Short mmCIF file of C-alpha atoms in Angstrom, two decimals:
data_model
loop_
_atom_site.label_atom_id
_atom_site.label_comp_id
_atom_site.label_asym_id
_atom_site.label_seq_id
_atom_site.Cartn_x
_atom_site.Cartn_y
_atom_site.Cartn_z
CA UNK P 325 19.68 -19.48 -14.90
CA UNK P 326 19.72 -17.81 -17.98
CA UNK P 327 23.73 -17.28 -18.36
CA UNK P 328 24.48 -14.63 -21.19
CA UNK P 329 26.79 -16.01 -23.78
CA UNK P 330 30.48 -14.36 -23.34
CA UNK P 331 31.00 -13.87 -27.07
CA UNK P 332 29.84 -10.58 -28.40
CA UNK P 333 28.36 -9.98 -31.57
CA UNK P 334 29.26 -6.36 -32.01
CA UNK P 335 32.22 -4.91 -33.66
CA UNK P 336 31.82 -1.98 -31.02
CA UNK P 337 32.18 -4.54 -27.67
CA UNK P 338 35.42 -5.59 -29.48
CA UNK P 339 37.14 -2.26 -29.53
CA UNK P 340 35.57 -1.92 -25.95
CA UNK P 341 37.54 -4.42 -24.50
CA UNK P 342 40.34 -3.32 -26.51
CA UNK P 343 40.48 0.00 -24.97
CA UNK P 344 39.82 -1.73 -21.40
CA UNK P 345 42.69 -4.26 -22.11
CA UNK P 346 44.91 -1.43 -23.63
CA UNK P 347 44.35 1.90 -21.11
CA UNK P 348 46.90 4.03 -22.69
CA UNK P 349 45.52 4.10 -26.20
CA UNK P 350 43.55 7.09 -26.79
CA UNK P 351 43.17 8.03 -30.49
CA UNK P 352 40.25 10.03 -31.56
CA UNK P 353 37.17 7.61 -31.20
CA UNK P 354 38.07 8.25 -27.71
CA UNK P 355 38.07 11.94 -27.84
CA UNK P 356 35.74 14.40 -25.94
CA UNK P 357 33.72 14.99 -28.34
CA UNK P 358 33.19 11.44 -29.65
CA UNK P 359 32.53 9.99 -26.23
CA UNK P 360 28.66 11.35 -26.18
CA UNK P 361 27.92 13.30 -29.85
CA UNK P 362 27.61 10.23 -31.62
CA UNK P 363 24.16 10.24 -29.99
CA UNK P 364 22.08 12.15 -31.54
CA UNK P 365 21.45 11.55 -34.99
CA UNK P 366 19.27 11.93 -37.76
CA UNK P 367 16.77 10.49 -36.45
CA UNK P 368 15.97 13.38 -34.15
CA UNK P 369 14.55 16.52 -36.52
CA UNK P 370 17.93 18.27 -38.11
CA UNK P 371 17.61 21.71 -36.24
CA UNK P 372 17.55 20.14 -32.88
CA UNK P 373 20.09 17.47 -33.59
CA UNK P 374 22.54 20.68 -34.62
CA UNK P 375 21.71 22.65 -31.45
CA UNK P 376 21.88 19.54 -29.50
CA UNK P 377 25.24 19.10 -30.77
CA UNK P 378 26.33 22.93 -30.65
CA UNK P 379 25.07 23.07 -27.20
CA UNK P 380 27.38 19.54 -26.30
CA UNK P 381 30.03 21.06 -27.79
CA UNK P 382 30.20 23.79 -25.76
CA UNK P 383 29.76 21.67 -22.60
CA UNK P 384 33.32 19.94 -23.95
CA UNK P 385 34.86 23.08 -24.40
CA UNK P 386 34.22 24.19 -20.79
CA UNK P 387 35.40 20.80 -19.78
CA UNK P 388 31.11 20.49 -18.30
CA UNK P 389 30.24 16.78 -18.64
CA UNK P 390 28.18 15.59 -21.73
CA UNK P 391 28.07 11.92 -21.71
CA UNK P 392 24.85 10.44 -21.21
CA UNK P 393 24.62 6.66 -20.28
CA UNK P 394 27.77 5.58 -22.06
CA UNK P 395 29.95 3.06 -20.02
CA UNK P 396 33.05 5.03 -18.32
CA UNK P 397 35.91 2.81 -19.61
CA UNK P 398 38.83 2.36 -16.92
CA UNK P 399 41.39 4.62 -18.87
CA UNK P 400 38.83 7.23 -18.84
CA UNK P 401 38.23 7.19 -14.99
CA UNK P 402 39.53 9.71 -12.51
CA UNK P 403 43.21 9.25 -10.54
CA UNK P 404 42.31 8.25 -6.87
CA UNK P 405 43.76 10.67 -4.25
CA UNK P 406 42.60 11.73 -1.07
CA UNK P 407 40.24 13.98 -2.16
CA UNK P 408 38.37 11.00 -3.74
CA UNK P 409 38.17 9.37 -0.56
CA UNK P 410 36.35 12.20 1.33
CA UNK P 411 34.35 13.33 -1.83
CA UNK P 412 31.42 10.18 -0.52
CA UNK P 413 31.33 11.99 2.59
CA UNK P 414 31.16 15.35 1.37
CA UNK P 415 28.41 14.14 -1.24
CA UNK P 416 26.12 12.36 0.83
CA UNK P 417 26.32 15.00 3.66
CA UNK P 418 25.09 17.88 1.56
CA UNK P 419 22.73 15.19 -0.79
CA UNK P 420 21.10 14.76 3.29
CA UNK P 421 21.50 18.02 5.43
CA UNK P 422 18.21 19.31 4.24
CA UNK P 423 14.54 20.19 4.86
CA UNK P 424 13.05 17.49 3.67
CA UNK P 425 14.48 15.10 5.67
CA UNK P 426 13.61 17.27 9.28
CA UNK P 427 9.90 17.27 7.98
CA UNK P 428 9.84 13.29 7.33
CA UNK P 429 10.72 13.13 10.70
CA UNK P 430 7.56 15.63 12.08
CA UNK P 431 5.61 12.43 10.93
CA UNK P 432 6.79 11.19 13.66
CA UNK P 433 5.24 12.41 16.30
CA UNK P 434 2.61 14.28 14.14
CA UNK P 435 1.44 11.59 11.88
CA UNK P 436 2.07 8.16 13.84
CA UNK P 437 1.56 9.72 17.39
CA UNK P 438 4.97 8.91 18.41
CA UNK P 439 7.06 9.92 21.27
CA UNK P 440 10.48 11.53 20.62
CA UNK P 441 12.26 8.00 21.99
CA UNK P 442 10.45 6.32 19.96
CA UNK P 443 10.75 7.93 16.71
CA UNK P 444 14.47 8.98 17.34
CA UNK P 445 15.00 4.95 17.86
CA UNK P 446 12.78 4.09 14.27
CA UNK P 447 14.40 6.81 12.45
CA UNK P 448 18.06 5.94 13.37
CA UNK P 449 17.26 2.14 12.37
CA UNK P 450 15.44 2.50 9.43
CA UNK P 451 18.19 4.84 8.22
CA UNK P 452 20.77 2.16 9.11
CA UNK P 453 19.45 -0.89 7.04
CA UNK P 454 18.24 1.89 4.00
CA UNK P 455 21.69 3.31 4.23
CA UNK P 456 23.42 -0.10 4.25
CA UNK P 457 22.06 -1.07 0.95
CA UNK P 458 22.67 2.61 -0.85
CA UNK P 459 26.23 2.24 0.33
CA UNK P 460 26.52 -0.94 -1.16
CA UNK P 461 24.69 0.05 -4.35
CA UNK P 462 27.33 2.75 -4.53
CA UNK P 463 30.05 0.40 -4.89
CA UNK P 464 29.31 -1.25 -8.42
CA UNK P 465 30.23 2.26 -9.88
CA UNK P 466 33.84 1.75 -9.91
CA UNK P 467 33.61 -2.21 -10.12
CA UNK P 468 31.12 -1.81 -13.67
CA UNK P 469 31.58 1.65 -14.81
CA UNK P 470 28.06 1.58 -16.04
CA UNK P 471 24.97 3.81 -14.08
CA UNK P 472 22.72 1.72 -11.29
CA UNK P 473 20.37 0.44 -13.64
CA UNK P 474 22.34 -0.56 -16.25
CA UNK P 475 23.54 -2.38 -14.16
CA UNK P 476 20.10 -4.14 -13.46
CA UNK P 477 19.83 -5.51 -16.73
CA UNK P 478 22.53 -8.14 -15.61
CA UNK P 479 19.36 -9.36 -13.68
CA UNK P 480 16.36 -8.51 -14.93
CA UNK P 481 17.57 -8.30 -18.87
CA UNK P 482 16.84 -5.67 -21.58
CA UNK P 483 13.18 -5.59 -21.41
CA UNK P 484 12.28 -6.44 -17.47
CA UNK P 485 14.69 -3.99 -16.37
CA UNK P 486 12.15 -1.08 -18.22
CA UNK P 487 10.41 -1.43 -15.50
CA UNK P 488 12.61 -0.18 -13.03
CA UNK P 489 13.81 2.43 -14.92
CA UNK P 490 10.66 3.82 -14.71
CA UNK P 491 9.50 3.26 -11.40
CA UNK P 492 13.03 4.47 -10.62
CA UNK P 493 11.78 7.57 -12.52
CA UNK P 494 9.16 8.18 -10.33
CA UNK P 495 11.09 8.00 -7.47
CA UNK P 496 14.01 10.43 -8.65
CA UNK P 497 10.63 13.02 -9.90
CA UNK P 498 8.67 13.02 -7.01
CA UNK P 499 11.50 13.50 -4.62
CA UNK P 500 12.22 16.73 -6.47
CA UNK P 501 8.83 17.79 -6.47
CA UNK P 502 8.61 17.25 -2.76
CA UNK P 503 12.54 18.96 -2.55
CA UNK P 504 10.62 21.57 -4.47
CA UNK P 505 8.14 22.38 -2.53
CA UNK P 506 9.43 22.32 0.81
CA UNK P 507 11.85 25.03 -0.58
CA UNK P 508 8.98 27.10 -1.57
CA UNK P 509 7.10 26.80 1.61
CA UNK P 510 10.53 28.02 3.70
CA UNK P 511 11.09 31.17 1.21
CA UNK P 512 7.09 31.76 1.73
CA UNK P 513 7.20 31.79 5.34
CA UNK P 514 10.80 34.09 5.68
CA UNK P 515 8.91 36.74 3.23
CA UNK P 516 7.40 40.09 4.99
CA UNK P 517 3.53 38.61 5.62
CA UNK P 518 4.28 35.78 3.08
CA UNK P 519 4.10 37.95 0.10
CA UNK P 520 6.48 35.47 -1.74
CA UNK P 521 4.32 32.91 -2.53
CA UNK P 522 5.36 28.85 -2.95
CA UNK P 523 4.78 28.78 -6.66
CA UNK P 524 7.97 31.80 -6.92
CA UNK P 525 10.06 29.64 -4.65
CA UNK P 526 9.42 26.41 -6.07
CA UNK P 527 10.30 27.82 -9.50
CA UNK P 528 13.78 29.50 -8.52
CA UNK P 529 15.16 26.55 -6.29
CA UNK P 530 13.91 24.32 -9.45
CA UNK P 531 15.97 26.29 -11.83
CA UNK P 532 19.06 26.64 -9.96
CA UNK P 533 18.91 22.97 -9.80
CA UNK P 534 18.32 22.53 -13.28
CA UNK P 535 21.80 24.40 -13.70
CA UNK P 536 23.97 22.69 -12.00
CA UNK P 537 22.70 19.06 -13.07
CA UNK P 538 23.03 20.15 -16.39
CA UNK P 539 26.28 20.99 -16.61
CA UNK P 540 27.62 17.74 -15.83
CA UNK P 541 28.72 15.54 -12.54
CA UNK P 542 32.13 17.44 -12.17
CA UNK P 543 30.06 20.52 -11.57
CA UNK P 544 27.71 19.21 -8.53
CA UNK P 545 30.28 17.03 -7.41
CA UNK P 546 32.04 20.19 -6.37
CA UNK P 547 28.55 22.03 -5.37
CA UNK P 548 28.03 19.06 -2.86
CA UNK P 549 31.88 18.97 -1.69
CA UNK P 550 31.27 22.79 0.12
CA UNK P 551 27.44 22.59 0.08
CA UNK P 552 26.76 20.54 3.15
CA UNK P 553 28.96 23.42 5.06
CA UNK P 554 26.63 26.38 5.73
CA UNK P 555 24.04 23.63 5.80
CA UNK P 556 25.72 21.90 8.99
CA UNK P 557 25.70 25.77 10.50
CA UNK P 558 22.12 26.49 10.04
CA UNK P 559 20.82 23.12 11.35
CA UNK P 560 23.24 22.42 14.18
CA UNK P 561 21.75 26.32 15.19
CA UNK P 562 18.25 24.74 14.72
CA UNK P 563 18.82 21.77 16.72
CA UNK P 564 20.67 24.12 19.99
CA UNK P 565 17.56 27.40 19.61
CA UNK P 566 14.66 24.70 19.30
CA UNK P 567 15.95 21.80 20.98
CA UNK P 568 14.80 23.34 24.84
CA UNK P 569 11.61 23.04 23.91
CA UNK P 570 11.32 19.34 22.64
CA UNK P 571 9.04 17.18 24.38
CA UNK P 572 10.99 14.59 25.31
CA UNK P 573 8.53 12.84 27.90
CA UNK P 574 5.35 12.75 26.14
CA UNK P 575 4.85 8.62 25.61
CA UNK P 576 3.44 7.49 22.08
CA UNK P 577 -0.27 7.68 22.13
CA UNK P 578 -2.23 4.20 21.62
CA UNK P 579 -2.64 0.50 22.78
CA UNK P 580 0.44 -1.18 23.02
CA UNK P 581 -0.13 -3.37 19.52
CA UNK P 582 -1.27 0.31 17.98
CA UNK P 583 1.67 1.81 18.85
CA UNK P 584 4.13 -1.26 17.60
CA UNK P 585 2.47 -0.90 14.56
CA UNK P 586 2.93 2.61 14.32
CA UNK P 587 6.65 1.81 14.98
CA UNK P 588 7.11 -0.50 12.58
CA UNK P 589 5.24 2.15 10.00
CA UNK P 590 7.49 4.88 10.58
CA UNK P 591 9.96 2.92 10.72
CA UNK P 592 9.62 1.63 6.90
CA UNK P 593 9.07 5.19 5.90
CA UNK P 594 12.56 6.58 6.93
CA UNK P 595 14.33 3.43 5.66
CA UNK P 596 12.35 3.81 2.25
CA UNK P 597 13.47 6.80 2.29
CA UNK P 598 17.14 6.10 2.68
CA UNK P 599 16.93 3.34 0.53
CA UNK P 600 15.29 5.09 -2.66
CA UNK P 601 18.39 6.77 -3.00
CA UNK P 602 19.74 2.83 -4.04
CA UNK P 603 18.20 3.52 -7.40
CA UNK P 604 21.25 5.95 -8.10
CA UNK P 605 24.04 5.59 -5.88
CA UNK P 606 26.57 3.88 -8.64
CA UNK P 607 25.68 6.86 -11.14
CA UNK P 608 27.61 9.69 -8.83
CA UNK P 609 30.94 6.83 -8.85
CA UNK P 610 31.32 6.00 -12.06
CA UNK P 611 34.21 8.10 -12.77
CA UNK P 612 36.48 6.30 -9.72
CA UNK P 613 39.20 3.92 -10.84
CA UNK P 614 38.58 0.05 -10.26
CA UNK P 615 41.37 0.14 -7.60
CA UNK P 616 38.88 1.82 -5.65
CA UNK P 617 38.54 -0.42 -2.36
CA UNK P 618 34.85 -1.39 -2.18
CA UNK P 619 34.88 -1.48 1.61
CA UNK P 620 36.30 2.24 1.90
CA UNK P 621 33.51 3.70 -0.20
CA UNK P 622 30.87 1.38 1.87
CA UNK P 623 32.40 2.64 5.01
CA UNK P 624 32.47 6.29 3.91
CA UNK P 625 29.38 6.64 2.43
CA UNK P 626 27.44 4.58 5.44
CA UNK P 627 28.55 7.39 7.94
CA UNK P 628 28.03 9.85 5.82
CA UNK P 629 24.41 8.92 5.36
CA UNK P 630 23.79 7.33 8.75
CA UNK P 631 24.97 10.88 10.34
CA UNK P 632 23.32 13.15 8.14
CA UNK P 633 19.89 11.42 8.26
CA UNK P 634 19.88 10.57 11.82
CA UNK P 635 20.64 13.90 12.67
CA UNK P 636 17.74 15.92 9.94
CA UNK P 637 15.16 13.34 11.34
CA UNK P 638 15.77 13.86 15.07
CA UNK P 639 15.28 17.86 14.24
CA UNK P 640 11.98 17.38 12.43
CA UNK P 641 10.72 14.71 15.60
CA UNK P 642 12.03 16.86 17.89
CA UNK P 643 10.36 20.15 16.12
CA UNK P 644 6.83 18.26 15.68
CA UNK P 645 6.93 16.65 19.66
CA UNK P 646 6.77 20.67 20.91
CA UNK P 647 4.01 21.83 18.49
CA UNK P 648 1.10 21.01 21.24
CA UNK P 649 3.44 22.77 24.19
CA UNK P 650 4.82 25.77 21.59
CA UNK P 651 1.72 27.97 20.44
CA UNK P 652 4.38 29.52 17.54
CA UNK P 653 5.60 26.33 16.70
CA UNK P 654 1.54 24.65 15.99
CA UNK P 655 0.59 27.78 14.48
CA UNK P 656 3.23 27.44 11.82
CA UNK P 657 2.71 23.72 11.71
CA UNK P 658 -0.74 24.85 10.80
CA UNK P 659 0.39 26.92 8.14
CA UNK P 660 3.40 24.12 6.64
CA UNK P 661 5.72 22.36 7.70
CA UNK P 662 8.15 24.59 5.90
CA UNK P 663 6.88 27.17 8.09
CA UNK P 664 7.55 25.20 11.03
CA UNK P 665 11.29 24.98 10.26
CA UNK P 666 11.28 28.84 10.22
CA UNK P 667 9.62 29.11 13.42
CA UNK P 668 12.18 26.54 14.88
CA UNK P 669 14.98 29.26 14.10
CA UNK P 670 13.65 32.08 16.80
CA UNK P 671 13.76 31.46 20.33
CA UNK P 672 9.84 30.64 21.31
CA UNK P 673 10.49 31.03 24.59
CA UNK P 674 12.12 34.96 24.48
CA UNK P 675 9.65 37.59 24.51
CA UNK P 676 11.86 39.77 22.68
CA UNK P 677 12.48 37.23 19.96
CA UNK P 678 15.58 39.30 19.36
CA UNK P 679 16.61 36.66 16.59
CA UNK P 680 14.05 36.72 14.42
CA UNK P 681 15.93 38.46 11.78
CA UNK P 682 18.94 36.05 11.62
CA UNK P 683 16.82 33.20 11.73
CA UNK P 684 15.02 34.19 9.00
CA UNK P 685 18.08 34.11 6.96
CA UNK P 686 19.08 30.84 7.65
CA UNK P 687 16.06 29.51 7.10
CA UNK P 688 16.99 30.92 3.64
CA UNK P 689 20.25 28.86 3.78
CA UNK P 690 18.09 25.71 4.41
CA UNK P 691 15.82 26.70 1.49
CA UNK P 692 18.53 26.83 -0.45
CA UNK P 693 20.09 23.50 0.73
CA UNK P 694 17.33 21.74 -0.89
CA UNK P 695 19.85 22.47 -4.06
CA UNK P 696 22.04 19.45 -2.75
CA UNK P 697 19.29 17.37 -2.65
CA UNK P 698 18.12 17.94 -5.81
CA UNK P 699 20.76 18.44 -8.17
CA UNK P 700 21.75 14.49 -7.63
CA UNK P 701 18.29 13.15 -9.04
CA UNK P 702 17.59 15.72 -11.57
CA UNK P 703 21.04 14.71 -12.70
CA UNK P 704 20.12 10.99 -12.68
CA UNK P 705 17.03 11.14 -13.91
CA UNK P 706 18.61 12.04 -17.46
CA UNK P 707 20.13 9.33 -17.28
CA UNK P 708 17.21 6.82 -16.38
CA UNK P 709 15.59 8.16 -19.03
CA UNK P 710 18.59 7.29 -21.46
CA UNK P 711 18.46 3.81 -19.89
CA UNK P 712 14.93 2.98 -21.36
CA UNK P 713 16.29 2.39 -24.91
CA UNK P 714 18.30 2.80 -27.56
CA UNK P 715 16.09 5.34 -29.22
CA UNK P 716 16.02 7.52 -25.71
CA UNK P 717 19.57 7.31 -26.05
CA UNK P 718 19.38 9.51 -29.07
CA UNK P 719 18.09 12.70 -27.05
CA UNK P 720 21.30 14.02 -24.61
CA UNK P 721 21.01 13.68 -21.36
CA UNK P 722 20.94 17.65 -20.83
CA UNK P 723 17.47 17.17 -22.64
CA UNK P 724 16.25 14.60 -20.90
CA UNK P 725 17.37 16.87 -17.49
CA UNK P 726 15.18 19.69 -19.25
CA UNK P 727 12.11 17.02 -19.76
CA UNK P 728 11.97 16.42 -15.42
CA UNK P 729 12.64 19.60 -14.61
CA UNK P 730 9.60 20.70 -16.34
CA UNK P 731 7.45 17.78 -14.89
CA UNK P 732 8.33 17.49 -11.49
CA UNK P 733 8.11 21.37 -10.96
CA UNK P 734 4.58 21.04 -12.29
CA UNK P 735 3.80 18.75 -10.09
CA UNK P 736 5.10 20.64 -6.87
CA UNK P 737 3.06 23.40 -8.06
CA UNK P 738 -0.06 21.71 -8.46
CA UNK P 739 0.85 19.16 -5.38
CA UNK P 740 1.95 22.65 -3.11
CA UNK P 741 -1.25 22.07 -0.67
CA UNK P 742 -0.76 18.27 0.02
CA UNK P 743 2.91 17.38 1.56
CA UNK P 744 2.06 15.37 4.34
CA UNK P 745 0.02 13.27 2.04
CA UNK P 746 2.27 12.95 -0.33
CA UNK P 747 4.99 12.27 1.69
CA UNK P 748 2.89 9.66 3.84
CA UNK P 749 1.73 8.13 0.42
CA UNK P 750 4.60 8.40 -1.91
CA UNK P 751 7.70 7.15 -0.18
CA UNK P 752 6.49 4.07 1.87
CA UNK P 753 4.96 3.18 -2.00
CA UNK P 754 8.64 3.91 -4.02
CA UNK P 755 10.37 1.94 -1.19
CA UNK P 756 9.24 -1.56 -1.88
CA UNK P 757 10.63 -1.86 -5.31
CA UNK P 758 13.90 -0.59 -4.66
CA UNK P 759 13.91 -3.14 -1.34
CA UNK P 760 12.71 -6.14 -4.11
CA UNK P 761 15.43 -5.13 -6.41
CA UNK P 762 17.95 -4.77 -3.97
CA UNK P 763 17.37 -8.20 -2.72
CA UNK P 764 17.23 -10.19 -5.84
CA UNK P 765 20.70 -8.41 -6.76
CA UNK P 766 22.10 -9.54 -3.90
CA UNK P 767 21.12 -13.04 -4.27
CA UNK P 768 22.42 -12.86 -7.97
CA UNK P 769 26.16 -12.02 -6.27
CA UNK P 770 26.19 -14.08 -3.97
CA UNK P 771 24.38 -17.44 -4.46
CA UNK P 772 25.24 -17.78 -8.19
CA UNK P 773 27.96 -15.62 -9.61
CA UNK P 774 30.29 -16.05 -6.66
CA UNK P 775 29.09 -19.61 -5.21
CA UNK P 776 29.29 -21.18 -8.28
CA UNK P 777 32.19 -19.36 -9.71
CA UNK P 778 30.08 -18.00 -12.66
CA UNK P 779 32.70 -16.12 -14.62
CA UNK P 780 31.85 -14.35 -17.81
CA UNK P 781 34.11 -11.76 -19.84
CA UNK P 782 37.99 -11.95 -20.79
CA UNK P 783 38.72 -11.68 -17.20
CA UNK P 784 42.48 -10.04 -17.73
CA UNK P 785 44.34 -8.10 -15.56
CA UNK P 786 42.75 -4.70 -17.22
CA UNK P 787 39.10 -5.93 -16.31
CA UNK P 788 37.12 -5.02 -12.99
CA UNK P 789 38.20 -6.59 -10.24
CA UNK P 790 36.13 -8.47 -7.37
CA UNK P 791 33.18 -10.14 -7.75
CA UNK P 792 32.79 -7.83 -10.95
CA UNK P 793 35.04 -9.62 -13.35
CA UNK P 794 31.39 -12.76 -13.19
CA UNK P 795 29.76 -10.03 -15.41
CA UNK P 796 31.00 -8.84 -18.80
CA UNK P 797 30.69 -5.17 -18.83
CA UNK P 798 31.32 -4.73 -22.72
CA UNK P 799 27.46 -6.41 -23.20
CA UNK P 800 25.12 -3.52 -21.21
CA UNK P 801 23.53 -2.14 -24.42
CA UNK P 802 23.47 -5.34 -26.18
CA UNK P 803 19.76 -7.19 -25.36
CA UNK P 804 20.51 -10.44 -27.14
CA UNK P 805 23.49 -10.59 -24.73
CA UNK P 806 21.89 -10.01 -21.68
CA UNK P 807 19.78 -12.63 -19.92
CA UNK P 808 16.08 -12.79 -20.36
CA UNK P 809 15.44 -11.78 -16.92
CA UNK P 810 12.54 -14.33 -16.42
CA UNK P 811 13.48 -15.22 -13.12
CA UNK P 812 14.14 -11.62 -11.81
CA UNK P 813 10.63 -10.37 -12.98
CA UNK P 814 8.59 -13.12 -11.08
CA UNK P 815 10.40 -13.00 -8.42
CA UNK P 816 9.89 -9.17 -8.82
CA UNK P 817 6.02 -9.61 -9.18
CA UNK P 818 5.84 -11.89 -6.25
CA UNK P 819 7.48 -9.38 -4.36
CA UNK P 820 4.89 -6.57 -5.24
CA UNK P 821 2.49 -9.02 -4.10
CA UNK P 822 3.48 -9.81 -0.26
CA UNK P 823 3.89 -6.13 -0.50
CA UNK P 824 0.31 -5.45 -1.09
CA UNK P 825 -0.71 -7.85 1.28
CA UNK P 826 1.52 -6.12 4.10
CA UNK P 827 1.14 -2.85 2.76
CA UNK P 828 -0.46 0.12 5.24
CA UNK P 829 -1.51 3.24 3.45
CA UNK P 830 -4.45 6.33 3.72
CA UNK P 831 -5.86 4.67 1.14
CA UNK P 832 -5.04 1.15 1.30
CA UNK P 833 -4.57 -1.64 4.29
CA UNK P 834 -3.76 -4.92 3.76
CA UNK P 835 -4.70 -8.11 5.01
CA UNK P 836 -1.25 -8.75 7.01
CA UNK P 837 -1.08 -5.47 7.75
CA UNK P 838 -4.34 -5.06 9.83
CA UNK P 839 -3.26 -7.47 11.86
CA UNK P 840 -1.13 -5.15 13.92
CA UNK P 841 -2.64 -2.18 15.94
CA UNK P 842 -5.32 -0.61 15.18
CA UNK P 843 -4.14 1.48 11.85
CA UNK P 844 -2.11 -1.33 11.11
CA UNK P 845 1.60 -1.75 10.44
CA UNK P 846 3.98 -1.20 7.22
CA UNK P 847 5.47 -4.30 6.63
CA UNK P 848 5.57 -4.96 3.15
CA UNK P 849 8.85 -6.64 3.37
CA UNK P 850 7.69 -9.10 0.56
CA UNK P 851 9.31 -12.88 0.89
CA UNK P 852 10.56 -12.79 -2.71
CA UNK P 853 13.89 -14.72 -2.57
CA UNK P 854 12.52 -17.91 -2.28
CA UNK P 855 10.99 -17.00 -5.61
CA UNK P 856 13.82 -15.56 -7.16
CA UNK P 857 15.99 -19.10 -6.11
CA UNK P 858 13.33 -21.43 -7.10
CA UNK P 859 13.10 -20.06 -10.68
CA UNK P 860 17.03 -19.06 -10.98
CA UNK P 861 17.44 -22.91 -10.55
CA UNK P 862 14.59 -24.29 -12.49
CA UNK P 863 16.12 -22.28 -15.89
#
């Protein structure tokens, strides 16, 4: 395996190491202004640079975050309080109690022909596996002080890791696009005779999400701390009103082999929806101190993710199961998935429909709740643009956030009539790379850095603790100090080759996937681990 040299070649790294050894030292170099403004330099046109600096200084003046991809040093972290332990639960709950997951659950009965029981079990176990991976990735933040895909550089190296960054940007912007489409559908459905177009709803929610994410991690952490409350109330009422209509008796459609294939495919898509958070999970906890117990952060995140995923999935599964039985549900689903959510808030069995007005109000609450699912990926997209390289770091995060918002808003406007196709094709496809990356990362840690006692860096008491001591976190932005990443890249490519053989999409079914049932099954968990281990041992 190609090991990075522990000796720094950059005086800035010596300064960073000195700061880690002496966290009480807090001079002008570590002032709020110098943390980030240095990222904007003369290579940017002078007027743009001036505007960027002025805007960043304004953010600092009002205690907003202007930091980009720069590493958070131990003495810059927040104190660990009882609220810090609760925050991951609130954060992930606000993230996941979203209409996006409700509409994803609808695919179980309506796309894969699964019964309520089968779809719910697949959703639970898919969520469990995906949530466990995301929760583990979240622990990288306090340990390293680095953003998620900066951490990937320690396995993939400087240049191969850019491939992961590009894939993650596609995921973040793609999910944000889906959020906007669903929010637009719901707002259009509750308007009088559909007077508000989906386009208007998309633009309104997009602007609000941009505002929250632009002003930094502190702002949207505060938002996420409370955003789950109205969502939990709204979805609890949605379940209470609509659950009497769920079809709990109709079995899954197809012969036994087809049912098995559809179960695997739906489990894969729910797993993919959950695990794709893993590419950004550490971004939101880099300000947690090194003393944060990893097991506590992992457990709290896992419980929150699993509960919120399963709850929203089951509501979507139930609503979809009732579409053949309840004419109002069937008509709404023909309009859009968002319209079915709105229909679920009204008592379809009541001739008077006395709760229509209140149901529409709750539907608006769920539409605005998409902001909680939109702000974190928008924030992370700004970070990940900077991870692409040093030239990208010269452009402030807030500018990249704005670029990302423009991209996914335009895509949402273009794809607003094809949500189901986007879900079934996009989600599973994007889940493959995260699964492969997570497998390589786990193998790197448990087989090489832990088992063989690989230690890099000064490793004193002020350094990041636990398995983090096997990494030199100060070389995060030094290509010459990082591994070449050849073994990881080879394993990643072999993993993708295996995924292609095993994937089952609308537009392509691999030869292995065809062996399962009439429509195939998405079994694209590729055998990349042995390749990585072999390549690394040879190196």
